[in-house]
PDB file of C-alpha atoms and ligand atoms in Angstrom:
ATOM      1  CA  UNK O   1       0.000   0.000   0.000  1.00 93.00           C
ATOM      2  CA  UNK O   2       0.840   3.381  -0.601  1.00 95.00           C
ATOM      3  CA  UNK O   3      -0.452   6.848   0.878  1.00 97.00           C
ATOM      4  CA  UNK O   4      -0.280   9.823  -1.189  1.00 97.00           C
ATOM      5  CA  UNK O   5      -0.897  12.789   0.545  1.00 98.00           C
ATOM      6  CA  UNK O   6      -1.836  16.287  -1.711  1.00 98.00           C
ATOM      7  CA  UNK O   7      -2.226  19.551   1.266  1.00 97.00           C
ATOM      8  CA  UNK O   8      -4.849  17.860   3.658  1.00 97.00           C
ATOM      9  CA  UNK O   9      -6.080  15.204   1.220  1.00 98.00           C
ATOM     10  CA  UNK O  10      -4.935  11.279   2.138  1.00 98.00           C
ATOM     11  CA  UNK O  11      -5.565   8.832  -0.476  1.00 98.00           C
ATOM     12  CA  UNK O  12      -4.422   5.065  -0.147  1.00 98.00           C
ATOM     13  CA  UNK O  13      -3.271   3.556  -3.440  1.00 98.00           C
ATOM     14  CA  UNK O  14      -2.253  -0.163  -4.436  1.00 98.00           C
ATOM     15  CA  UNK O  15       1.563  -0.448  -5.345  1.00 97.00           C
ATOM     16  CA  UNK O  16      -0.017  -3.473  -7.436  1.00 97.00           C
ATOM     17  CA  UNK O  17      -1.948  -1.376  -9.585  1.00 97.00           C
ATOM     18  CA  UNK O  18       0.240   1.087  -9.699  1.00 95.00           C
ATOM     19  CA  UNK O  19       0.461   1.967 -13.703  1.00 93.00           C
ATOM     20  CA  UNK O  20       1.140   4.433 -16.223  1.00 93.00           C
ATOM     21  CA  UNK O  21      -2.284   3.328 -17.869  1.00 95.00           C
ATOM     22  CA  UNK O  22      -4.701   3.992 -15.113  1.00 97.00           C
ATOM     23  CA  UNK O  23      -5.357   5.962 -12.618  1.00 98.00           C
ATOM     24  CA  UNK O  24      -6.665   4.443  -9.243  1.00 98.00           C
ATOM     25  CA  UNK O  25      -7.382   5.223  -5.103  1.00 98.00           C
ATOM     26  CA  UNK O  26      -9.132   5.186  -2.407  1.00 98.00           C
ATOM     27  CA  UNK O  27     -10.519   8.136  -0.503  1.00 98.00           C
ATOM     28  CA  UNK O  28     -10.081   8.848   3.305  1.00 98.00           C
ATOM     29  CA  UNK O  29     -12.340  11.505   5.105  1.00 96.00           C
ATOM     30  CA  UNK O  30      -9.205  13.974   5.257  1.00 97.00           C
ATOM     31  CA  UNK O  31      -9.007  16.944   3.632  1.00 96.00           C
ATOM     32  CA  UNK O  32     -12.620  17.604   1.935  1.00 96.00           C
ATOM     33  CA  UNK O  33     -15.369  20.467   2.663  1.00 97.00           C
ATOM     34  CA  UNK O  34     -18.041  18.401   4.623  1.00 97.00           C
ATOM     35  CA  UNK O  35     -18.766  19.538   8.155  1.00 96.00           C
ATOM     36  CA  UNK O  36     -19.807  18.429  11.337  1.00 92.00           C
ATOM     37  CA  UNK O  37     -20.381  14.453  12.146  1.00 88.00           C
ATOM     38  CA  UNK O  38     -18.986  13.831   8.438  1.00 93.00           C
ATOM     39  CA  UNK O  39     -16.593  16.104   8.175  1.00 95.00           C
ATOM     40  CA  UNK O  40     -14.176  15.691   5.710  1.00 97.00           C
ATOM     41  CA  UNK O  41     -13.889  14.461   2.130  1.00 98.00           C
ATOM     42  CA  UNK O  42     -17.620  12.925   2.401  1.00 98.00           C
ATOM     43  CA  UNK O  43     -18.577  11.674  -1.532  1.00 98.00           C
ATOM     44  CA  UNK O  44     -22.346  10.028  -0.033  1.00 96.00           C
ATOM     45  CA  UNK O  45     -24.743  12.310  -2.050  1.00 95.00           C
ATOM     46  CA  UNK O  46     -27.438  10.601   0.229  1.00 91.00           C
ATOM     47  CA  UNK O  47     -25.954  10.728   3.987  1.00 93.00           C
ATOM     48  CA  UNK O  48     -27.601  14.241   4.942  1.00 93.00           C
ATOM     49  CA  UNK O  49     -24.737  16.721   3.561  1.00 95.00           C
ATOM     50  CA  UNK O  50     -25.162  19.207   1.190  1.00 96.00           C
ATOM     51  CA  UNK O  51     -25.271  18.574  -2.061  1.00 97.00           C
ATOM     52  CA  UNK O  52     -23.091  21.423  -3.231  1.00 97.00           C
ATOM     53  CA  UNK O  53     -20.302  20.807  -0.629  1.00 98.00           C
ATOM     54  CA  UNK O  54     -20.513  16.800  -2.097  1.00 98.00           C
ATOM     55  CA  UNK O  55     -19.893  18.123  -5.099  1.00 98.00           C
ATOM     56  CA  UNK O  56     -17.011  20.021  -4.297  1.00 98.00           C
ATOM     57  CA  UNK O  57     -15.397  17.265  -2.363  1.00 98.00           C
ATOM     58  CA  UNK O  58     -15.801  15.329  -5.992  1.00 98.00           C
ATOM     59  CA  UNK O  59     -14.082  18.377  -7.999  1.00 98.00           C
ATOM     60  CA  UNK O  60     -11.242  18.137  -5.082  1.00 98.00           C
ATOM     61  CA  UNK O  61     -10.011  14.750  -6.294  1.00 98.00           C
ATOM     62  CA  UNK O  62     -10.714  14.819  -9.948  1.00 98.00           C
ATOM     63  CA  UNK O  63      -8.357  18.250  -9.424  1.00 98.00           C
ATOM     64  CA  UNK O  64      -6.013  16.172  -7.379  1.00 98.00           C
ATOM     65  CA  UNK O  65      -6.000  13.470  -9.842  1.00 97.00           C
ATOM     66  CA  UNK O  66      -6.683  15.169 -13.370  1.00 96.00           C
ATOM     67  CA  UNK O  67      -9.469  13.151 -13.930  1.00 97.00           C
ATOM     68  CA  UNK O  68     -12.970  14.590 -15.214  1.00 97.00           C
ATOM     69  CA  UNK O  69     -15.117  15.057 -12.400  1.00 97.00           C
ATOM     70  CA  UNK O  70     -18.220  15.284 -14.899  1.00 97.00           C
ATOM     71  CA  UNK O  71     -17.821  11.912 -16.166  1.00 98.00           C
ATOM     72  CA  UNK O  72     -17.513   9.829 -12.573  1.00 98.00           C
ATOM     73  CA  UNK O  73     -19.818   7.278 -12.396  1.00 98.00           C
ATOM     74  CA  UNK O  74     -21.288   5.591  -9.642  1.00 98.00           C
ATOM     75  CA  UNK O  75     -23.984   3.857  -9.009  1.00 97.00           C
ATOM     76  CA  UNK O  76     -26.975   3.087  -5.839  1.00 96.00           C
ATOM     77  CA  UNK O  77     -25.978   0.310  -4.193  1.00 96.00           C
ATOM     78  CA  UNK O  78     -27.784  -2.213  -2.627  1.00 96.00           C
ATOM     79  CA  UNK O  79     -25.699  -4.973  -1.377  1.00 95.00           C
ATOM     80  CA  UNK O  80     -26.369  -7.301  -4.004  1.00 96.00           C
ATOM     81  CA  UNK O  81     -24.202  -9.376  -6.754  1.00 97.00           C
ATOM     82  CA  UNK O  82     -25.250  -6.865 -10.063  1.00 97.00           C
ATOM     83  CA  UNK O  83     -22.480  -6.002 -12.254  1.00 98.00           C
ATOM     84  CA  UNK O  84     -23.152  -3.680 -14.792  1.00 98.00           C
ATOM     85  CA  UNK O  85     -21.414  -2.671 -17.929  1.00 98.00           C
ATOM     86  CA  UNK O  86     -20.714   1.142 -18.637  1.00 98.00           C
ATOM     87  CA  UNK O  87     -19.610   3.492 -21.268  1.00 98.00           C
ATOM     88  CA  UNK O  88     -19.451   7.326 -22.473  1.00 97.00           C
ATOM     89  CA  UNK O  89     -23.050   6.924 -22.203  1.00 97.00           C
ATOM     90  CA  UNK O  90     -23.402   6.684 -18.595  1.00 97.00           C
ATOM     91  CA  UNK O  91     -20.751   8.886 -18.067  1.00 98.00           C
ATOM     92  CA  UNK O  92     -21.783  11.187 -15.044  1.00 98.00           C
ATOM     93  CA  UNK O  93     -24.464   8.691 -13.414  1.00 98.00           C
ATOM     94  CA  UNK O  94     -24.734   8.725 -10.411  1.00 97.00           C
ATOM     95  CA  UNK O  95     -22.534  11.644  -9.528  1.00 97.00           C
ATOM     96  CA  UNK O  96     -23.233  15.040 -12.007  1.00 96.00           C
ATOM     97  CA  UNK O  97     -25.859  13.598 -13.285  1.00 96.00           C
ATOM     98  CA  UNK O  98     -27.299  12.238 -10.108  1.00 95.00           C
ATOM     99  CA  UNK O  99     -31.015  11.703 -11.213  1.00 94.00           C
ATOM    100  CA  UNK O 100     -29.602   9.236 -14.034  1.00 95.00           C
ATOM    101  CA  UNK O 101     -29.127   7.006 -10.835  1.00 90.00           C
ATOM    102  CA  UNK O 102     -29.087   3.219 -11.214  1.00 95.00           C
ATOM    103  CA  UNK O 103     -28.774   0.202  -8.856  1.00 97.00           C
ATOM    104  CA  UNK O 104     -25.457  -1.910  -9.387  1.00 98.00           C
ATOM    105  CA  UNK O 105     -22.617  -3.395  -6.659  1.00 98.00           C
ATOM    106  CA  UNK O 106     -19.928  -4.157  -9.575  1.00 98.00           C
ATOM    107  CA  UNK O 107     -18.850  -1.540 -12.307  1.00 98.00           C
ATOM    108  CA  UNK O 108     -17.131  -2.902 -15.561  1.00 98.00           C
ATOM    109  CA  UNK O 109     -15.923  -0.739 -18.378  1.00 98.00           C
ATOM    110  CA  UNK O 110     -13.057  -0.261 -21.116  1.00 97.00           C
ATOM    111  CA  UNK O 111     -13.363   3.772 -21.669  1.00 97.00           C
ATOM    112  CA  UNK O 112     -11.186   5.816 -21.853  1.00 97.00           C
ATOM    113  CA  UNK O 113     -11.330   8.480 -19.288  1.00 97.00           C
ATOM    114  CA  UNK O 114     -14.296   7.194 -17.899  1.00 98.00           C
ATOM    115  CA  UNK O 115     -13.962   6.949 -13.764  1.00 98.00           C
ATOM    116  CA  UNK O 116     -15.704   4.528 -12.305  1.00 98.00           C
ATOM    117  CA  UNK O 117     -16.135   4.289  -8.306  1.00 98.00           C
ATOM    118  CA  UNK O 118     -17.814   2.284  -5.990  1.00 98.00           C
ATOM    119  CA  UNK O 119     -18.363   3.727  -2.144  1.00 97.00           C
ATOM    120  CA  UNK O 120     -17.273   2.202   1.030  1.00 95.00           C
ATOM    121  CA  UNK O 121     -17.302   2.827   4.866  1.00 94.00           C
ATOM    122  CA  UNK O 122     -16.538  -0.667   6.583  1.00 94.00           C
ATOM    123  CA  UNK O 123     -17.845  -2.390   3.208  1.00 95.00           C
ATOM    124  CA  UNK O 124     -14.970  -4.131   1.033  1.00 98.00           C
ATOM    125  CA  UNK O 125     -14.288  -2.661  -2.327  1.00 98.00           C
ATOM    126  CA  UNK O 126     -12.224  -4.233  -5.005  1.00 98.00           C
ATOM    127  CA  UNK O 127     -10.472  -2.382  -7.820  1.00 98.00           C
ATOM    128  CA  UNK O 128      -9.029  -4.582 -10.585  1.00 98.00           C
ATOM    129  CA  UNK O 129      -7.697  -4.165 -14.548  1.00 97.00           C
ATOM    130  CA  UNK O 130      -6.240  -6.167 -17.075  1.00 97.00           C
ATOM    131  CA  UNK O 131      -4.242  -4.638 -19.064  1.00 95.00           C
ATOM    132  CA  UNK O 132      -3.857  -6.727 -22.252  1.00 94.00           C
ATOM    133  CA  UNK O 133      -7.496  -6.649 -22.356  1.00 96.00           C
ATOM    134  CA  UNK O 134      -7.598  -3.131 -21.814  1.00 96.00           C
ATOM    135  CA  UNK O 135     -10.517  -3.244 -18.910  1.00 97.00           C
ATOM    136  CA  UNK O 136     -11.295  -2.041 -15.374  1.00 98.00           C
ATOM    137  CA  UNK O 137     -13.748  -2.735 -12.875  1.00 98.00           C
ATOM    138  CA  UNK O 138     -14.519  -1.297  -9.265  1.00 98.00           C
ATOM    139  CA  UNK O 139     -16.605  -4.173  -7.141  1.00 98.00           C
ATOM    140  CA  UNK O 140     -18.455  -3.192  -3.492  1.00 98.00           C
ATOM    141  CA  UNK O 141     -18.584  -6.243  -1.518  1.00 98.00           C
ATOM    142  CA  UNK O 142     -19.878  -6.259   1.654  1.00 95.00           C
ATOM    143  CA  UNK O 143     -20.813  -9.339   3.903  1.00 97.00           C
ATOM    144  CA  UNK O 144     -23.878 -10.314   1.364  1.00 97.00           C
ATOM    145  CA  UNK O 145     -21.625  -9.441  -1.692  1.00 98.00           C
ATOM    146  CA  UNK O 146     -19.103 -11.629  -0.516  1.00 98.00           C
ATOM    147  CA  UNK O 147     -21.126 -14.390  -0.025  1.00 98.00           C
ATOM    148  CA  UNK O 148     -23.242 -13.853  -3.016  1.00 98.00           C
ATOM    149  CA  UNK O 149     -19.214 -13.856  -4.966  1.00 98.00           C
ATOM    150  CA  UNK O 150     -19.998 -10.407  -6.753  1.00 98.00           C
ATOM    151  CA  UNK O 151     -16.204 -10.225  -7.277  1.00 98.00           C
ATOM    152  CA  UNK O 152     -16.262 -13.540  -8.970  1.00 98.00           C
ATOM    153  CA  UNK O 153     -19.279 -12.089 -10.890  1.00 98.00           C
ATOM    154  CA  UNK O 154     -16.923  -9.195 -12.063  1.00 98.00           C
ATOM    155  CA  UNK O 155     -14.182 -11.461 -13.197  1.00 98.00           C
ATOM    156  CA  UNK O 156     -16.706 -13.474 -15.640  1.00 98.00           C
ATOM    157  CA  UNK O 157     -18.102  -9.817 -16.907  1.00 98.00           C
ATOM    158  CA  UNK O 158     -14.205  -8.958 -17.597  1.00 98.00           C
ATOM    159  CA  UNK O 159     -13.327 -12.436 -18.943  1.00 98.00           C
ATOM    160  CA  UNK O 160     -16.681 -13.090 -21.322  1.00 98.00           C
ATOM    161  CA  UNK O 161     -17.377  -9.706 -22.684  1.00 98.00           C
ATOM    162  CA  UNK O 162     -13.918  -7.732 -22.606  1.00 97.00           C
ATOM    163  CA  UNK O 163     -11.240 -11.057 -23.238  1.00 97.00           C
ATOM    164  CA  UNK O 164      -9.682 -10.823 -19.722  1.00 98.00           C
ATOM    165  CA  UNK O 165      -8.017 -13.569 -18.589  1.00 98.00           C
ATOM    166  CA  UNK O 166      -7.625 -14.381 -15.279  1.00 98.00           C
ATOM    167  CA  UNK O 167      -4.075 -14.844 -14.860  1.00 98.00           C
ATOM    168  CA  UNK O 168      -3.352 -11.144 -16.301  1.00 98.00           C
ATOM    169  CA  UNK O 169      -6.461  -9.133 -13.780  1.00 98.00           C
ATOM    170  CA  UNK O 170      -4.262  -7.382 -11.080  1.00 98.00           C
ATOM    171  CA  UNK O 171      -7.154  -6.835  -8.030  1.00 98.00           C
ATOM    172  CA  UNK O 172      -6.784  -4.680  -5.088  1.00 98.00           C
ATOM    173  CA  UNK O 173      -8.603  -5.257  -1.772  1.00 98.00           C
ATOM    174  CA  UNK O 174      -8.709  -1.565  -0.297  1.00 98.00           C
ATOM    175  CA  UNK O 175      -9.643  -0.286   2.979  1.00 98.00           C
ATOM    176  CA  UNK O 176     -12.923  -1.904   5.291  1.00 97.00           C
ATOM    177  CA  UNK O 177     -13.616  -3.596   8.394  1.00 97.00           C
ATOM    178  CA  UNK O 178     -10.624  -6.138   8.835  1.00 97.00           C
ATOM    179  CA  UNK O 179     -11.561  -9.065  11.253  1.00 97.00           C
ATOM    180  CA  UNK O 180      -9.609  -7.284  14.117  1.00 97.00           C
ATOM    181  CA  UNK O 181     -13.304  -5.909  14.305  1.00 97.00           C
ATOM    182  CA  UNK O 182     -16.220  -7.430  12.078  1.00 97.00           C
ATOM    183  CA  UNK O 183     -18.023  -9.050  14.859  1.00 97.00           C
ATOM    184  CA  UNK O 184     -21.792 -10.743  13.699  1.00 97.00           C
ATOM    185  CA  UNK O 185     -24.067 -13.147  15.049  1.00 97.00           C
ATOM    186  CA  UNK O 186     -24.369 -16.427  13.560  1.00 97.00           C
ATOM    187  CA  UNK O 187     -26.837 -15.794  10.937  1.00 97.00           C
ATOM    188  CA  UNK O 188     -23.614 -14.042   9.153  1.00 97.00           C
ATOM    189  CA  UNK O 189     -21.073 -16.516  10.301  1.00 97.00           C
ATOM    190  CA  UNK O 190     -22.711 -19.493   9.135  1.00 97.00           C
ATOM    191  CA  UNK O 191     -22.557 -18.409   5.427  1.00 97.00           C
ATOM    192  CA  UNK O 192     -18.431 -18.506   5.497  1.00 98.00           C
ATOM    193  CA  UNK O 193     -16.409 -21.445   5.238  1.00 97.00           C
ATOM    194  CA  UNK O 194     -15.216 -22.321   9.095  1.00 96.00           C
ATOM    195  CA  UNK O 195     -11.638 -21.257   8.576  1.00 97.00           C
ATOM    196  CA  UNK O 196     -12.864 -17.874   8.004  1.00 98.00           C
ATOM    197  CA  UNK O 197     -14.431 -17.373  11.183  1.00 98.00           C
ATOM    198  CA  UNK O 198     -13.454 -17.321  14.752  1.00 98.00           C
ATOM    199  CA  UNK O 199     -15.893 -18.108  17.673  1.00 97.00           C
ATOM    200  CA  UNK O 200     -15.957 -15.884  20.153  1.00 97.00           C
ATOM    201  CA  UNK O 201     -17.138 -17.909  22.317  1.00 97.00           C
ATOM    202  CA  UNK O 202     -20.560 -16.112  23.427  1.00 97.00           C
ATOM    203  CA  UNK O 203     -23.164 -16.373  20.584  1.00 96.00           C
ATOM    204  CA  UNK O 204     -20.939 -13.572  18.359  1.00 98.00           C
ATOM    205  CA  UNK O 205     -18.088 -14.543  15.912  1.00 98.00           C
ATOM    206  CA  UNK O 206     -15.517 -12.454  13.607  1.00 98.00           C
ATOM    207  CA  UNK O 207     -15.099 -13.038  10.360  1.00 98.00           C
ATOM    208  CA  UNK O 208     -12.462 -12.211   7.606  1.00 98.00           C
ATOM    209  CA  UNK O 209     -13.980 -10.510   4.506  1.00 98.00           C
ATOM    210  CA  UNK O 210     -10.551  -9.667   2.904  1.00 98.00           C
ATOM    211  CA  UNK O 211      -9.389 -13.278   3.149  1.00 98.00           C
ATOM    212  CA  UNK O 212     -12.715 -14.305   1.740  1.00 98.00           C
ATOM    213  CA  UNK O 213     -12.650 -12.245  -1.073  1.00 98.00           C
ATOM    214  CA  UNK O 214      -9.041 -13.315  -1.534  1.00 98.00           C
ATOM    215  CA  UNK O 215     -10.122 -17.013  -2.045  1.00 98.00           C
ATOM    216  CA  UNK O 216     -13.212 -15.717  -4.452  1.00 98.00           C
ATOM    217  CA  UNK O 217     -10.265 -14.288  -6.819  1.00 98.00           C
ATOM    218  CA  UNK O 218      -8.197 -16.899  -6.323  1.00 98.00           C
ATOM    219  CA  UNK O 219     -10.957 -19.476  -7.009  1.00 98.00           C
ATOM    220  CA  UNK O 220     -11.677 -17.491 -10.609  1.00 98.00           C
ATOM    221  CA  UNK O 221      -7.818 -17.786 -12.106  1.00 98.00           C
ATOM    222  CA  UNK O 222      -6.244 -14.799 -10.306  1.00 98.00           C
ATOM    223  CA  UNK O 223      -2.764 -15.615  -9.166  1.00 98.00           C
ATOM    224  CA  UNK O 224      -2.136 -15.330  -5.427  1.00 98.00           C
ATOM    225  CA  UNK O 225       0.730 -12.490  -6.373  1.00 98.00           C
ATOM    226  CA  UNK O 226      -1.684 -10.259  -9.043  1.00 98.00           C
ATOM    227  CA  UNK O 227      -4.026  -9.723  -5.487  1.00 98.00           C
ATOM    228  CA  UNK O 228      -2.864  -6.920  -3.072  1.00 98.00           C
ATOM    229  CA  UNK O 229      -4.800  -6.824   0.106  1.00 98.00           C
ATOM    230  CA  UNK O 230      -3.982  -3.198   1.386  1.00 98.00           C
ATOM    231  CA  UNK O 231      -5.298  -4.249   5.429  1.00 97.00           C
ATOM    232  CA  UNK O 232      -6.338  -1.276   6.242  1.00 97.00           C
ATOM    233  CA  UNK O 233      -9.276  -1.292   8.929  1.00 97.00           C
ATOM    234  CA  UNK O 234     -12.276   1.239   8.730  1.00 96.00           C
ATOM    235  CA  UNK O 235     -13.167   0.900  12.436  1.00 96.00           C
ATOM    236  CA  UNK O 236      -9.393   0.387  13.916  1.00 97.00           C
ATOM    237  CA  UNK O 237      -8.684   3.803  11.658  1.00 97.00           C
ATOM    238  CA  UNK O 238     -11.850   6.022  12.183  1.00 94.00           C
ATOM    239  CA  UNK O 239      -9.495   8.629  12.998  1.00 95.00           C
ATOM    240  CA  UNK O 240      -8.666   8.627   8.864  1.00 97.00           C
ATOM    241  CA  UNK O 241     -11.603   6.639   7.384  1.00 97.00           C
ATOM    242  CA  UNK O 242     -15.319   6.894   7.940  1.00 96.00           C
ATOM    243  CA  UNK O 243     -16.820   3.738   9.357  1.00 94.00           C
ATOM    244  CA  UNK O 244     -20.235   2.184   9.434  1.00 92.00           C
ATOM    245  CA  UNK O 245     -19.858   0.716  12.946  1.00 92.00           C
ATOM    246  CA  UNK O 246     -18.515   3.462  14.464  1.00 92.00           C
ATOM    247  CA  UNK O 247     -20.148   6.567  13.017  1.00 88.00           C
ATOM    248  CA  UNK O 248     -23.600   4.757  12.595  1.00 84.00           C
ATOM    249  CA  UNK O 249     -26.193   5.132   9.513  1.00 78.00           C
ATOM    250  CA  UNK O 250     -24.863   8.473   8.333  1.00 84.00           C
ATOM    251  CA  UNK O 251     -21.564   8.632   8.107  1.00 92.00           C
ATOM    252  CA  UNK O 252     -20.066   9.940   5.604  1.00 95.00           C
ATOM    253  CA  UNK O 253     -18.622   7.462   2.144  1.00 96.00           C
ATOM    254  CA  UNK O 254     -15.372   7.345   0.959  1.00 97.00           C
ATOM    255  CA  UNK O 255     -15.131   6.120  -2.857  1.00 98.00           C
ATOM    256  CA  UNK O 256     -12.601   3.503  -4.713  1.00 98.00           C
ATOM    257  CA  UNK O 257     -11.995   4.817  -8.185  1.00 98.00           C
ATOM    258  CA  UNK O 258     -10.699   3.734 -10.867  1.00 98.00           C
ATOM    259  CA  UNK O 259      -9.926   5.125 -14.710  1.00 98.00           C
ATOM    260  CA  UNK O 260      -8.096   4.332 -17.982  1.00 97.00           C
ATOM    261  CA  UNK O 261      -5.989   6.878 -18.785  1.00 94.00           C
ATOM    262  CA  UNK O 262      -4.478   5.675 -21.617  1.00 79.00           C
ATOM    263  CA  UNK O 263      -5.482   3.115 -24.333  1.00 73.00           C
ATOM    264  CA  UNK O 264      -4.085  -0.708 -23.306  1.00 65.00           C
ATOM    265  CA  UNK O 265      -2.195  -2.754 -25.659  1.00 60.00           C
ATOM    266  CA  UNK O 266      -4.114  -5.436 -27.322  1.00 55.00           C
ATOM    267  CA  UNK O 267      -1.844  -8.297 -28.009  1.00 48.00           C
TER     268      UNK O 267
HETATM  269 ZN1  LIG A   1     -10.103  -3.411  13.020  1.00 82.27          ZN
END
């Protein structure tokens, strides 16, 4: 993991995915215009801030990383195992153009210039590219998305309609609640392989979503050293990240982005 800091901005980047042909990071809450229980670099259109001070937060990084702030997509999401194709046409859904909203948990695309983001505050969210096949794609996976294998779903989306392979996707697993912290009951528990859970002992568990995820990519051809796990923990770092857990229903979201910046070979 890296951190790149610009003034009072933090961003976390993969050394993995670290490339001359896209641009990619992950948000923090520092730096940023929002105010008061969310202050900092909030992106949530929905969590109670204002919707011009959002938007300002979103021209901050596109400034910070010269990427088009009207063209950021990103979409509702609902905790399920959607991936969705997009292109110049849905450039600014979600974000600019935040009526053109749409429901998806996995965002696939091989534009140029086109930023695509998924949020996150505790959730896990997955950047990954291939760069042979020229394609990105930015995957939230929480508990249910992790057990419903949206990541996987996001693989076959690259693989089947962009020529991915496997072996060539570089993924990184950025910032959320490590298992340090992710404490459920066993109506969450039960739905991970045992190995991925530890029993606390007193009707709660913890269970590792990173790890998880990890064996979802593994499982669909990525190789163990194309998958960079950053370990970064929302709740043990609430001082720099918002979290879920900690902050409660409306805290503020930090965003995973990803872009092409230039075109990819095509062997
Ligand atoms: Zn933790």
């Amino acid at each position: 993991m890296s951190i790149e800091k610009i003034e009072d901005r933090v961003y976390l980047k993969s050394s993995l995915l670290d490339n001359s042909d896209i641009t990619h990071f992950f948000t923090t809450k520092a730096g940023g215009y929002s105010t008061g229980k969310i202050s900092g670099l909030n992106l949530g259109f929905r969590v109670g801030d204002e919707h011009e001070t959002v938007r300002k937060n979103y021209m901050q990084i596109s400034q910070d990383f010269d990427i088009p702030f009207e063209r950021i997509i990103a979409a509702k999401q609902t905790h399920s195992d959607f991936v969705r194709i997009v292109t110049d046409e849905e450039a600014g859904f979600g974000v600019e153009r935040l009526e053109k909203t749409f429901e998806s948990d996995g965002l696939v695309t091989n534009c140029m210039n086109l930023p695509i983001m998924v949020f996150y505050a505790d959730c896990v969210p997955i950047l990954m590219f291939d760069q042979s096949a020229g394609v990105v794609a930015a995957v939230h996976s929480g508990w249910r998305g992790t057990v419903s294998k949206i990541a996987e779903k996001a693989v076959l989306v690259m693989q089947q309609k962009f020529g991915a392979s496997p072996g060539n996707i570089k993924a990184a697993i950025g910032p959320s609640i490590g298992k340090c912290c992710f404490e459920t009951g066993k109506e969450v528990a039960c739905n991970f392989e045992k190995d991925l859970v530890c029993d606390l002992n007193n009707g709660k568990f913890k269970v590792d979503l990173w790890e998880a995820n990890k064996r979802i990519l593994l499982n669909s051809g990525l190789l163990a050293q194309n998958i960079d796990v950053l370990r970064m923990c929302t709740m043990c770092h609430s001082d720099l990240l918002y979290s879920y857990r900690v902050d409660g229903d409306k805290t503020g979201r930090m965003g995973a982005l990803i872009m092409i910046k230039n075109r990819m070979p095509k062997d």
